[in-house]
Coordinates of C-alpha atoms in Angstrom, one line a residue:
Chain A
M251 CA -23.8 9.1 -25.8
S252 CA -21.8 9.9 -28.9
Q253 CA -20.1 7.3 -31.0
T254 CA -16.7 8.1 -29.7
S255 CA -17.7 7.4 -26.1
S256 CA -19.1 3.9 -26.8
G257 CA -17.1 1.1 -25.4
I258 CA -18.0 -1.8 -23.0
V259 CA -20.7 -1.4 -20.4
V260 CA -20.9 -3.2 -17.1
K261 CA -24.3 -4.9 -17.0
Q262 CA -23.6 -6.9 -13.8
A263 CA -20.8 -6.2 -11.3
G264 CA -19.1 -9.2 -9.8
P265 CA -17.6 -9.1 -6.4
L266 CA -14.5 -7.2 -7.4
A267 CA -13.3 -5.8 -10.7
L268 CA -10.7 -3.1 -10.5
V269 CA -8.8 -0.9 -12.9
Q270 CA -5.1 -1.6 -12.3
D271 CA -1.8 -0.7 -13.9
A272 CA 1.7 -1.3 -12.6
G273 CA 1.0 0.8 -9.5
R274 CA 2.0 4.1 -7.9
F275 CA 5.7 4.6 -7.4
G276 CA 7.7 7.4 -5.9
V277 CA 4.9 8.4 -3.5
R278 CA 5.2 6.0 -0.6
H279 CA 6.9 8.6 1.5
L280 CA 3.6 10.5 1.4
G281 CA 1.8 7.5 2.9
V282 CA 0.3 6.5 -0.4
T283 CA 0.3 2.8 -1.1
Q284 CA 1.8 1.0 -4.1
G285 CA -1.4 -0.5 -5.6
G286 CA -1.2 -2.1 -9.0
A287 CA -2.0 -5.5 -10.5
A288 CA -1.5 -8.1 -7.8
D289 CA -0.5 -10.8 -10.4
W290 CA 1.7 -8.4 -12.3
I291 CA 3.0 -11.2 -14.5
S292 CA -0.4 -12.2 -15.9
F293 CA -1.3 -8.5 -16.2
R294 CA 1.7 -7.9 -18.3
W295 CA 1.0 -10.9 -20.5
A296 CA -2.5 -9.6 -21.1
N297 CA -1.1 -6.3 -22.4
W298 CA 1.6 -8.1 -24.4
L299 CA -1.0 -10.1 -26.3
L300 CA -2.3 -6.8 -27.7
G301 CA 1.0 -5.2 -28.3
N302 CA 0.3 -2.6 -25.5
P303 CA 2.9 -1.0 -23.4
L304 CA 3.2 -3.7 -20.7
D305 CA 2.0 -1.5 -17.8
S306 CA -1.1 -0.2 -19.6
A307 CA -4.3 0.0 -17.4
A308 CA -6.3 -3.2 -17.5
L309 CA -9.1 -4.9 -15.5
E310 CA -8.2 -7.1 -12.6
I311 CA -11.2 -9.4 -12.2
V312 CA -11.4 -11.3 -8.9
M313 CA -13.4 -14.5 -8.7
G314 CA -15.7 -13.6 -11.6
G315 CA -19.0 -14.0 -9.8
G316 CA -21.2 -13.1 -12.7
L317 CA -19.4 -9.9 -13.9
T318 CA -21.1 -9.2 -17.2
L319 CA -19.8 -6.8 -19.8
E320 CA -21.7 -5.8 -22.9
V321 CA -19.8 -4.7 -26.0
E322 CA -20.9 -1.5 -27.8
R323 CA -18.2 -1.4 -30.5
A324 CA -16.1 -4.1 -32.1
T325 CA -12.6 -4.4 -30.7
R326 CA -9.8 -6.8 -29.9
L327 CA -9.3 -7.8 -26.2
A328 CA -6.9 -10.1 -24.4
L329 CA -7.4 -12.2 -21.4
A330 CA -4.7 -13.7 -19.1
G331 CA -4.3 -15.1 -15.6
A332 CA -6.9 -17.1 -13.8
D333 CA -9.5 -19.2 -15.6
L334 CA -12.7 -17.7 -14.3
G335 CA -15.0 -19.7 -16.6
A336 CA -15.2 -16.7 -18.9
T337 CA -17.5 -16.8 -21.9
L338 CA -18.3 -14.6 -24.9
D339 CA -21.9 -15.2 -25.9
D340 CA -21.7 -18.5 -24.1
Q341 CA -18.6 -19.7 -26.0
P342 CA -15.7 -20.4 -23.6
L343 CA -12.8 -18.0 -23.6
A344 CA -9.4 -19.5 -22.8
P345 CA -7.0 -17.3 -20.7
G346 CA -3.8 -16.5 -22.5
T347 CA -5.5 -15.4 -25.8
S348 CA -6.6 -12.3 -27.6
F349 CA -10.0 -12.3 -29.4
T350 CA -12.3 -10.0 -31.3
V351 CA -15.6 -8.9 -29.8
R352 CA -18.5 -7.4 -31.8
S353 CA -21.2 -5.0 -30.8
G354 CA -23.9 -6.6 -28.7
Q355 CA -21.9 -9.5 -27.5
R356 CA -21.6 -10.3 -23.8
L357 CA -18.6 -11.3 -21.8
V358 CA -19.4 -13.1 -18.6
F359 CA -16.9 -14.2 -15.8
R360 CA -18.4 -17.0 -13.7
Q361 CA -16.2 -18.7 -11.0
P362 CA -12.6 -19.6 -10.4
L363 CA -11.7 -22.8 -12.2
A364 CA -7.9 -22.2 -11.9
G365 CA -6.4 -19.2 -10.1
L366 CA -8.3 -16.2 -8.7
R367 CA -7.5 -13.1 -10.7
A368 CA -8.1 -12.7 -14.4
Y369 CA -6.7 -9.7 -16.4
L370 CA -8.6 -8.2 -19.3
A371 CA -6.6 -5.9 -21.5
F372 CA -7.9 -3.3 -23.9
P373 CA -6.2 -1.8 -27.0
G374 CA -3.8 1.0 -25.8
G375 CA -5.0 0.5 -22.2
L376 CA -8.2 1.5 -20.3
D377 CA -9.1 5.2 -20.2
A378 CA -9.0 6.4 -16.6
P379 CA -7.6 9.6 -15.0
E380 CA -4.0 9.5 -13.8
V381 CA -3.5 10.4 -10.2
L382 CA -0.1 10.6 -8.6
G383 CA 1.3 8.9 -11.7
S384 CA -1.0 5.9 -11.9
R385 CA -4.5 4.7 -12.7
A386 CA -4.3 2.0 -10.0
C387 CA -7.5 1.8 -8.0
T388 CA -7.0 1.7 -4.2
A389 CA -10.3 1.6 -2.3
R390 CA -9.0 2.5 1.1
E391 CA -7.3 5.6 -0.2
R392 CA -10.1 6.5 -2.7
L393 CA -7.5 7.0 -5.4
G394 CA -7.5 5.9 -9.0
G395 CA -9.9 3.7 -11.0
L396 CA -12.4 4.8 -13.6
H397 CA -13.7 7.8 -11.7
D398 CA -10.6 8.4 -9.5
D399 CA -12.6 7.5 -6.4
G400 CA -10.9 4.1 -5.8
Q401 CA -14.1 2.2 -6.3
P402 CA -14.5 -1.1 -8.1
L403 CA -16.6 -1.4 -11.2
I404 CA -20.4 -0.9 -10.7
V405 CA -23.4 -1.5 -13.0
G406 CA -23.5 1.2 -15.7
D407 CA -19.8 1.9 -15.7
R408 CA -18.6 2.3 -19.3
L409 CA -15.1 1.2 -20.2
T410 CA -13.3 3.0 -23.0
W411 CA -9.9 2.8 -24.5
P412 CA -7.9 5.0 -26.9
G413 CA -6.6 2.8 -29.7
K414 CA -6.5 -0.2 -31.9
A415 CA -4.6 -3.3 -30.9
A416 CA -1.0 -2.8 -32.1
A417 CA -0.5 -6.6 -32.4
E418 CA -2.4 -9.9 -32.2
R419 CA 0.0 -12.1 -30.4
Q420 CA -0.1 -15.6 -29.1
L421 CA 1.7 -16.7 -26.0
P422 CA 5.1 -18.1 -26.7
E423 CA 5.4 -21.8 -26.0
G424 CA 6.2 -22.6 -22.4
L425 CA 6.3 -19.0 -21.3
G426 CA 3.0 -17.3 -20.4
P427 CA 1.6 -17.1 -16.9
R428 CA 1.0 -20.3 -15.0
M429 CA -1.5 -20.7 -12.2
P430 CA 0.1 -22.1 -9.0
E431 CA 0.0 -25.8 -8.4
P432 CA -1.0 -27.2 -4.9
G433 CA 1.9 -27.0 -2.6
C434 CA 3.7 -24.4 -4.8
R435 CA 6.9 -22.9 -3.5
L436 CA 7.0 -19.2 -2.8
A437 CA 10.4 -17.7 -2.9
L438 CA 11.2 -15.6 0.2
V439 CA 14.2 -13.4 0.7
P440 CA 15.1 -13.7 4.4
G441 CA 15.8 -10.5 6.2
A442 CA 14.4 -7.7 8.4
Q443 CA 13.8 -9.1 11.9
I444 CA 14.5 -12.8 11.0
A445 CA 17.3 -13.0 13.5
H446 CA 14.8 -12.6 16.4
F447 CA 12.8 -15.7 15.5
S448 CA 13.6 -18.9 17.3
G449 CA 15.5 -21.6 15.4
A450 CA 12.5 -24.0 15.7
S451 CA 10.2 -21.3 14.3
L452 CA 12.5 -20.8 11.3
Y453 CA 12.7 -24.6 10.8
R454 CA 8.9 -24.8 10.7
A455 CA 8.6 -21.7 8.5
F456 CA 10.6 -23.3 5.7
N457 CA 9.8 -27.0 6.2
M458 CA 6.1 -27.2 6.8
A459 CA 3.1 -26.5 4.7
W460 CA 1.1 -23.3 5.0
R461 CA -2.5 -22.8 4.1
V462 CA -3.9 -19.7 2.5
D463 CA -6.5 -18.3 4.8
N464 CA -9.8 -16.8 3.6
R465 CA -8.7 -13.5 5.3
A466 CA -7.0 -12.4 2.1
D467 CA -7.2 -9.3 0.0
R468 CA -5.1 -6.9 -1.9
M469 CA -3.6 -5.6 1.4
G470 CA -2.4 -8.9 2.7
V471 CA -2.9 -12.6 2.7
R472 CA -2.9 -14.6 6.0
L473 CA -1.2 -18.0 6.1
T474 CA -2.2 -20.5 8.7
G475 CA 0.1 -23.3 10.0
P476 CA 2.7 -23.8 12.6
V477 CA 3.0 -21.0 15.2
L478 CA 6.1 -18.8 14.7
R479 CA 7.7 -17.2 17.8
C480 CA 9.6 -14.0 17.7
S481 CA 11.5 -12.7 20.8
L482 CA 11.2 -9.1 19.8
P483 CA 9.0 -7.4 22.5
G484 CA 8.0 -4.3 20.5
M485 CA 9.2 -2.6 17.4
V486 CA 9.3 1.0 16.0
S487 CA 7.2 1.2 12.8
E488 CA 9.2 1.1 9.6
G489 CA 8.7 1.0 5.8
I490 CA 7.1 -2.1 4.5
P491 CA 8.3 -3.6 1.1
L492 CA 6.1 -5.6 -1.2
G493 CA 5.7 -9.2 -0.1
A494 CA 6.8 -8.5 3.5
V495 CA 6.0 -11.5 5.7
Q496 CA 5.0 -10.1 9.0
V497 CA 4.2 -12.1 12.1
P498 CA 1.9 -10.7 14.6
A499 CA 1.5 -12.0 18.2
D500 CA -0.6 -15.0 17.1
G501 CA 2.4 -16.4 15.3
Q502 CA 0.5 -16.7 12.0
P503 CA 2.2 -14.8 9.1
I504 CA 0.6 -12.2 6.9
V505 CA 2.1 -11.6 3.5
L506 CA 1.6 -7.9 2.6
L507 CA 0.7 -7.2 -1.0
N508 CA 0.1 -4.2 -3.3
D509 CA -2.4 -2.3 -1.2
R510 CA -0.5 -2.7 2.1
Q511 CA 0.0 0.2 4.5
T512 CA 3.3 2.0 3.9
I513 CA 4.8 1.6 7.4
G514 CA 4.1 -0.9 10.1
G515 CA 5.5 -2.3 13.3
Y516 CA 5.3 -6.1 13.3
P517 CA 8.4 -8.3 13.1
R518 CA 9.1 -9.8 9.7
L519 CA 10.8 -12.9 8.3
G520 CA 11.7 -11.1 5.1
A521 CA 9.7 -10.7 2.0
L522 CA 8.4 -12.8 -0.9
T523 CA 9.9 -12.0 -4.3
P524 CA 7.6 -10.1 -6.7
G525 CA 7.2 -13.4 -8.7
A526 CA 6.1 -15.2 -5.5
C527 CA 3.6 -12.4 -4.7
A528 CA 2.1 -12.8 -8.2
S529 CA 1.7 -16.6 -7.5
L530 CA 0.2 -16.0 -4.1
A531 CA -2.3 -13.5 -5.5
Q532 CA -3.7 -16.4 -7.6
C533 CA -4.0 -18.9 -4.7
L534 CA -7.5 -19.6 -3.6
P535 CA -8.3 -19.8 0.2
G536 CA -7.4 -23.2 1.4
S537 CA -4.5 -23.7 -1.1
E538 CA -1.3 -25.2 0.3
V539 CA 1.9 -23.3 -0.2
R540 CA 5.5 -23.6 1.0
L541 CA 8.1 -20.9 1.7
A542 CA 11.5 -21.3 0.1
P543 CA 14.4 -19.1 1.1
L544 CA 16.4 -17.4 -1.7
T545 CA 19.2 -14.9 -1.5
P546 CA 18.6 -11.3 -2.9
S547 CA 21.0 -11.9 -5.7
Q548 CA 19.4 -15.2 -6.7
A549 CA 16.0 -13.5 -6.5
Q550 CA 17.1 -10.6 -8.7
E551 CA 18.5 -13.0 -11.3
A552 CA 15.2 -14.8 -11.5
H553 CA 13.3 -11.5 -11.6
L554 CA 15.5 -10.2 -14.5
R555 CA 14.9 -13.5 -16.3
Q556 CA 11.2 -13.0 -16.0
L557 CA 11.4 -9.4 -17.3
R558 CA 13.3 -10.6 -20.3
A559 CA 10.4 -12.8 -21.3
W560 CA 8.6 -9.8 -22.7
K561 CA 11.6 -8.5 -24.6
S562 CA 11.2 -11.2 -27.3
Chain B
M294 CA 25.2 7.5 14.7
T295 CA 26.4 4.4 12.8
P296 CA 23.9 3.2 10.2
R297 CA 23.2 -0.5 9.9
I298 CA 21.8 -1.9 6.6
D299 CA 19.5 -4.9 6.6
T300 CA 18.2 -6.9 3.7
T301 CA 14.5 -6.6 3.8
A302 CA 13.3 -7.7 0.3
M303 CA 14.7 -8.7 -3.1
D304 CA 15.1 -5.1 -4.1
A305 CA 14.8 -3.2 -0.8
L306 CA 17.2 -2.4 2.0
M307 CA 16.5 -1.0 5.4
V308 CA 18.8 1.7 6.7
R309 CA 18.7 1.7 10.5
L310 CA 19.9 4.9 12.1
F311 CA 18.5 4.6 15.7
D312 CA 16.8 2.1 17.9
A313 CA 14.3 4.3 19.7
I314 CA 11.9 7.1 18.9
D315 CA 13.4 10.5 19.7
E316 CA 12.7 14.0 18.3
T317 CA 16.5 14.5 17.8
N318 CA 16.5 11.6 15.3
M319 CA 14.7 13.6 12.7
A320 CA 17.6 15.9 11.8
W321 CA 19.6 12.7 10.9
V322 CA 16.7 10.9 9.1
M323 CA 16.1 14.0 7.0
A324 CA 19.8 14.3 6.1
A325 CA 19.9 10.6 5.2
D326 CA 16.8 11.0 3.1
R327 CA 18.4 13.8 1.0
A328 CA 21.7 11.9 0.7
L329 CA 20.1 8.7 -0.4
R330 CA 17.9 10.4 -3.0
E331 CA 20.9 12.0 -4.5
A332 CA 23.0 8.9 -4.4
F333 CA 20.4 6.7 -6.1
G334 CA 18.9 9.1 -8.5
E335 CA 17.0 7.3 -11.3
A336 CA 17.7 4.0 -9.6
L337 CA 15.5 4.9 -6.7
I338 CA 11.9 3.6 -6.8
D339 CA 10.7 4.6 -3.4
L340 CA 12.3 5.9 -0.2
V341 CA 10.2 5.6 3.0
P342 CA 11.6 7.4 6.0
S343 CA 10.2 6.5 9.4
Y344 CA 11.0 7.2 13.1
T345 CA 14.4 5.5 13.1
T346 CA 14.8 4.0 9.6
L347 CA 14.7 4.6 5.9
L348 CA 13.4 1.9 3.5
V349 CA 15.3 2.1 0.2
H350 CA 13.4 0.4 -2.7
Y351 CA 15.7 0.5 -5.7
D352 CA 15.4 -0.6 -9.3
C353 CA 17.2 -3.9 -9.6
Q354 CA 17.4 -3.6 -13.4
R355 CA 19.9 -0.7 -12.8
L356 CA 21.6 -1.9 -9.6
G357 CA 22.5 -5.2 -8.0
H358 CA 22.1 -6.0 -4.4
R359 CA 25.7 -5.5 -3.4
E360 CA 26.0 -2.3 -5.4
A361 CA 23.0 -0.9 -3.7
R362 CA 24.5 -1.6 -0.3
T363 CA 27.7 0.0 -1.3
R364 CA 25.9 3.0 -2.6
I365 CA 24.1 3.5 0.8
F366 CA 27.3 3.2 2.8
Q367 CA 28.9 5.8 0.5
A368 CA 26.0 8.1 0.7
L369 CA 25.9 8.1 4.5
D370 CA 29.6 8.3 5.0
G371 CA 30.3 11.5 7.0
L372 CA 26.6 12.4 7.2
Q373 CA 25.8 15.6 9.1
P374 CA 22.4 16.2 10.7
A375 CA 20.1 18.5 8.7
D376 CA 19.3 21.9 9.9
T377 CA 16.2 21.3 12.1
Q378 CA 15.0 24.8 11.4
S379 CA 14.5 23.8 7.8
G380 CA 11.3 22.0 8.5
Q381 CA 8.1 24.1 8.3
L382 CA 6.1 25.1 11.4
H383 CA 2.3 24.6 10.8
E384 CA -0.3 26.1 13.0
I385 CA -3.4 23.8 12.8
P386 CA -6.7 25.2 14.1
V387 CA -8.7 22.6 16.0
W388 CA -12.2 22.8 17.4
Y389 CA -11.9 20.8 20.6
D390 CA -15.4 19.7 21.6
E391 CA -16.9 16.5 23.0
S392 CA -19.3 16.2 20.0
V393 CA -16.4 15.9 17.6
G394 CA -13.8 14.8 20.1
P395 CA -15.5 12.1 22.2
E396 CA -12.4 11.0 24.1
L397 CA -11.7 14.4 25.7
P398 CA -13.3 13.2 29.0
R399 CA -11.4 9.9 28.9
V400 CA -8.1 11.5 28.5
A401 CA -8.9 14.1 31.1
Q402 CA -10.0 11.4 33.6
R403 CA -6.9 9.4 33.1
A404 CA -4.7 12.4 33.5
G405 CA -6.6 13.6 36.6
I406 CA -7.2 17.0 35.1
D407 CA -10.2 18.8 33.5
V408 CA -11.0 18.9 29.8
E409 CA -9.8 22.5 29.5
S410 CA -6.4 21.5 30.7
V411 CA -6.2 18.6 28.3
I412 CA -6.8 21.1 25.4
A413 CA -4.3 23.5 26.8
R414 CA -1.7 20.8 27.2
H415 CA -2.3 19.4 23.7
C416 CA -1.8 22.9 22.3
S417 CA 1.2 23.7 24.5
H418 CA 3.8 21.8 22.5
D419 CA 5.3 21.9 19.0
Y420 CA 5.1 18.4 17.7
C421 CA 7.6 16.8 15.4
V422 CA 6.3 15.0 12.3
F423 CA 8.1 11.6 12.5
A424 CA 6.7 9.8 9.5
L425 CA 3.8 9.7 7.0
G426 CA 1.9 6.4 6.7
F427 CA -1.3 4.6 7.4
A428 CA -3.1 6.8 4.8
P429 CA -2.1 9.5 2.3
G430 CA -1.0 12.5 4.3
Y431 CA -1.4 10.9 7.7
G432 CA 1.5 12.3 9.8
F433 CA 2.6 10.5 12.9
M434 CA 3.5 13.2 15.4
G435 CA 4.9 13.4 18.9
L436 CA 5.7 13.4 21.6
V437 CA 2.5 14.2 23.5
D438 CA 2.7 15.4 27.2
E439 CA 3.2 12.3 29.3
A440 CA 0.2 13.0 31.4
L441 CA -2.1 12.9 28.3
A442 CA -0.6 9.6 27.0
T443 CA -3.7 7.3 26.5
P444 CA -3.7 3.9 24.9
R445 CA -5.7 3.2 21.8
L446 CA -9.4 2.3 22.1
Q447 CA -10.1 -1.4 22.9
T448 CA -12.3 -1.6 19.9
P449 CA -11.4 0.7 17.0
R450 CA -14.1 2.8 15.4
R451 CA -15.3 1.7 12.0
K452 CA -15.4 5.3 10.9
V453 CA -13.3 8.3 11.9
V454 CA -14.1 11.3 9.8
A455 CA -11.5 13.4 8.0
G456 CA -9.9 16.1 10.1
S457 CA -10.3 14.2 13.4
V458 CA -7.4 14.9 15.7
G459 CA -6.4 12.1 18.0
I460 CA -3.8 10.7 20.3
A461 CA -2.5 7.2 20.9
D462 CA 0.0 6.8 23.7
R463 CA 2.4 9.7 23.2
Q464 CA 1.7 10.2 19.5
T465 CA -0.8 12.5 17.9
A466 CA -2.2 12.7 14.4
I467 CA -4.9 14.1 12.1
Y468 CA -7.0 11.7 10.0
P469 CA -6.7 13.0 6.4
L470 CA -9.8 11.0 5.2
L471 CA -12.6 8.9 6.5
S472 CA -11.0 5.6 7.8
P473 CA -11.3 3.1 10.6
G474 CA -9.2 4.0 13.6
G475 CA -8.6 3.4 17.3
W476 CA -7.0 6.7 18.4
N477 CA -8.5 8.9 21.1
I478 CA -10.3 11.7 19.2
L479 CA -10.1 15.1 20.9
G480 CA -11.3 17.5 18.2
R481 CA -11.5 18.3 14.5
T482 CA -9.7 20.6 12.1
A483 CA -11.0 22.0 8.8
V484 CA -7.5 21.8 7.2
P485 CA -7.9 19.6 4.0
L486 CA -4.9 17.3 4.5
F487 CA -6.0 14.7 2.0
E488 CA -6.5 17.2 -0.8
H489 CA -2.9 18.2 -0.4
A490 CA -1.7 14.6 -0.3
R491 CA -3.5 13.6 -3.4
R492 CA -1.8 16.4 -5.3
G493 CA 1.5 14.9 -4.1
E494 CA 2.1 17.9 -1.9
P495 CA 1.3 16.8 1.6
L496 CA 0.9 19.6 4.1
L497 CA 2.9 17.8 6.8
C498 CA 6.2 16.3 5.9
P499 CA 8.6 14.4 8.1
G500 CA 10.8 16.9 10.0
D501 CA 8.1 19.6 10.0
R502 CA 6.6 20.9 13.3
V503 CA 3.0 21.2 14.2
R504 CA 1.3 23.5 16.7
F505 CA -2.4 23.0 17.4
K506 CA -4.5 26.0 18.2
A507 CA -7.9 25.8 19.9
V508 CA -10.6 27.6 17.9
S509 CA -14.3 28.2 18.5
R510 CA -17.1 26.4 16.8
A511 CA -17.7 29.6 14.8
E512 CA -14.1 29.9 13.6
F513 CA -14.1 26.1 12.7
E514 CA -17.3 26.6 10.7
A515 CA -16.0 29.7 9.0
D516 CA -13.1 27.6 7.8
G517 CA -15.6 25.1 6.2
G518 CA -15.5 22.6 9.1
D519 CA -18.1 19.9 9.3
T520 CA -19.8 20.0 12.8
T521 CA -21.6 16.7 12.5
P522 CA -20.9 14.8 15.8
L523 CA -18.4 11.9 15.3
E524 CA -20.7 9.2 16.7
E525 CA -23.5 10.2 14.3
R526 CA -21.5 9.5 11.2

């Protein structure tokens, strides 16, 4: 290998580490899913810490599980999102920081201590081929990622990046990503087929606790709790927005996330806001969450406020 | 045709044109697709047409919720159906054989006809592409001859290979890439749907029409088709 192709090598692959950027847009009418960082807020902070364009490709590391990366050339990296007990040569690395790594050092991600997904950003963003406008890795579609085959990192993969860090920032006081607290409230914009759910079901949906099921991935997260009843006998498949809360016949909702199918035919209560989707993506199975209704205008105000955090 | 607009997410609205699936919907759906793309321009993030609806995902940094609604109403005011001849007609060669289409006997038995007649009937109709979804380039088409309508398999297959042609109830489709699936598989085509889709130029687009043409094993192989039986994959 030439000097220019040295970077960071995967020595041990954890359960799931994916190249992600903001996602694929303008292609959903082709049946291509959105993809992109599930906790887009932490992902953006990781890029912000290095002065990268905020949607630069980074690593989404789920659980940790022993993912081991060996450094071949010195660089600056940034970590944000979940605390996966990461270490650099056995020294703990706090999420929400940028740090220098030297040749020969090892980064290890162990297990979730707070949150589920950590984001590791590289100067100028990870090198990966762009397909349909994005580097986002979607396994089901075999699109994107390091080799444009939609596969997660495997042993021997070499991560490279184009540049030097443009900045070495620190998280502004009180801003930064926060991992969800137990019982956290997830904002939901009511809509779609909500009128077809019984009053009792709606009362339960917004007043009782939901538990994050272990059937959870980048396509969708099941919630378990009270049974919700919808009177709609059948439905013609229609486009599915991010965060859609669909309720199949068993009455237990599924929140559809970044890698969801583009169209589907289950009745829906509405959709979580993008901010709530980011929070849910950090909830471990077994976590308790609550659903809180919000109007589209209120949700947009909160969303625009979040986007302004990176303008400073 | 009076469109209804539903809130469906923070930054997405659902335009409902019809309540039920019908081939005549497509002229309106395609016209609405064009009108909405033009009306939203740069403020459009994604537009997902389906059988009866269009999902409009817009950029809320450029447009508020009420403004987006207004823009949809204006775009659809006085809408005229698109020219249905504008969609392309695709002839898709299919090798219908039990080895690559294991549900041929099941469909034949349910219909009370022989396998040859199933093939003939599946090829006898120009299908309308209603929507793309499920996978890149996967076109939901219909409507299949009522006699051939067959419900999905009780247990979906873990692997259905690319090019598999199947039916579910009165819909028919071609799997663009290896995926799980519960449709009744009748045959296989060598047309590379996924390769088109990943270039952003899907072969089948909503509003297009598809005519299946039965070909021999030799013709299928000459087109580069993979003859490995479905159940051996």
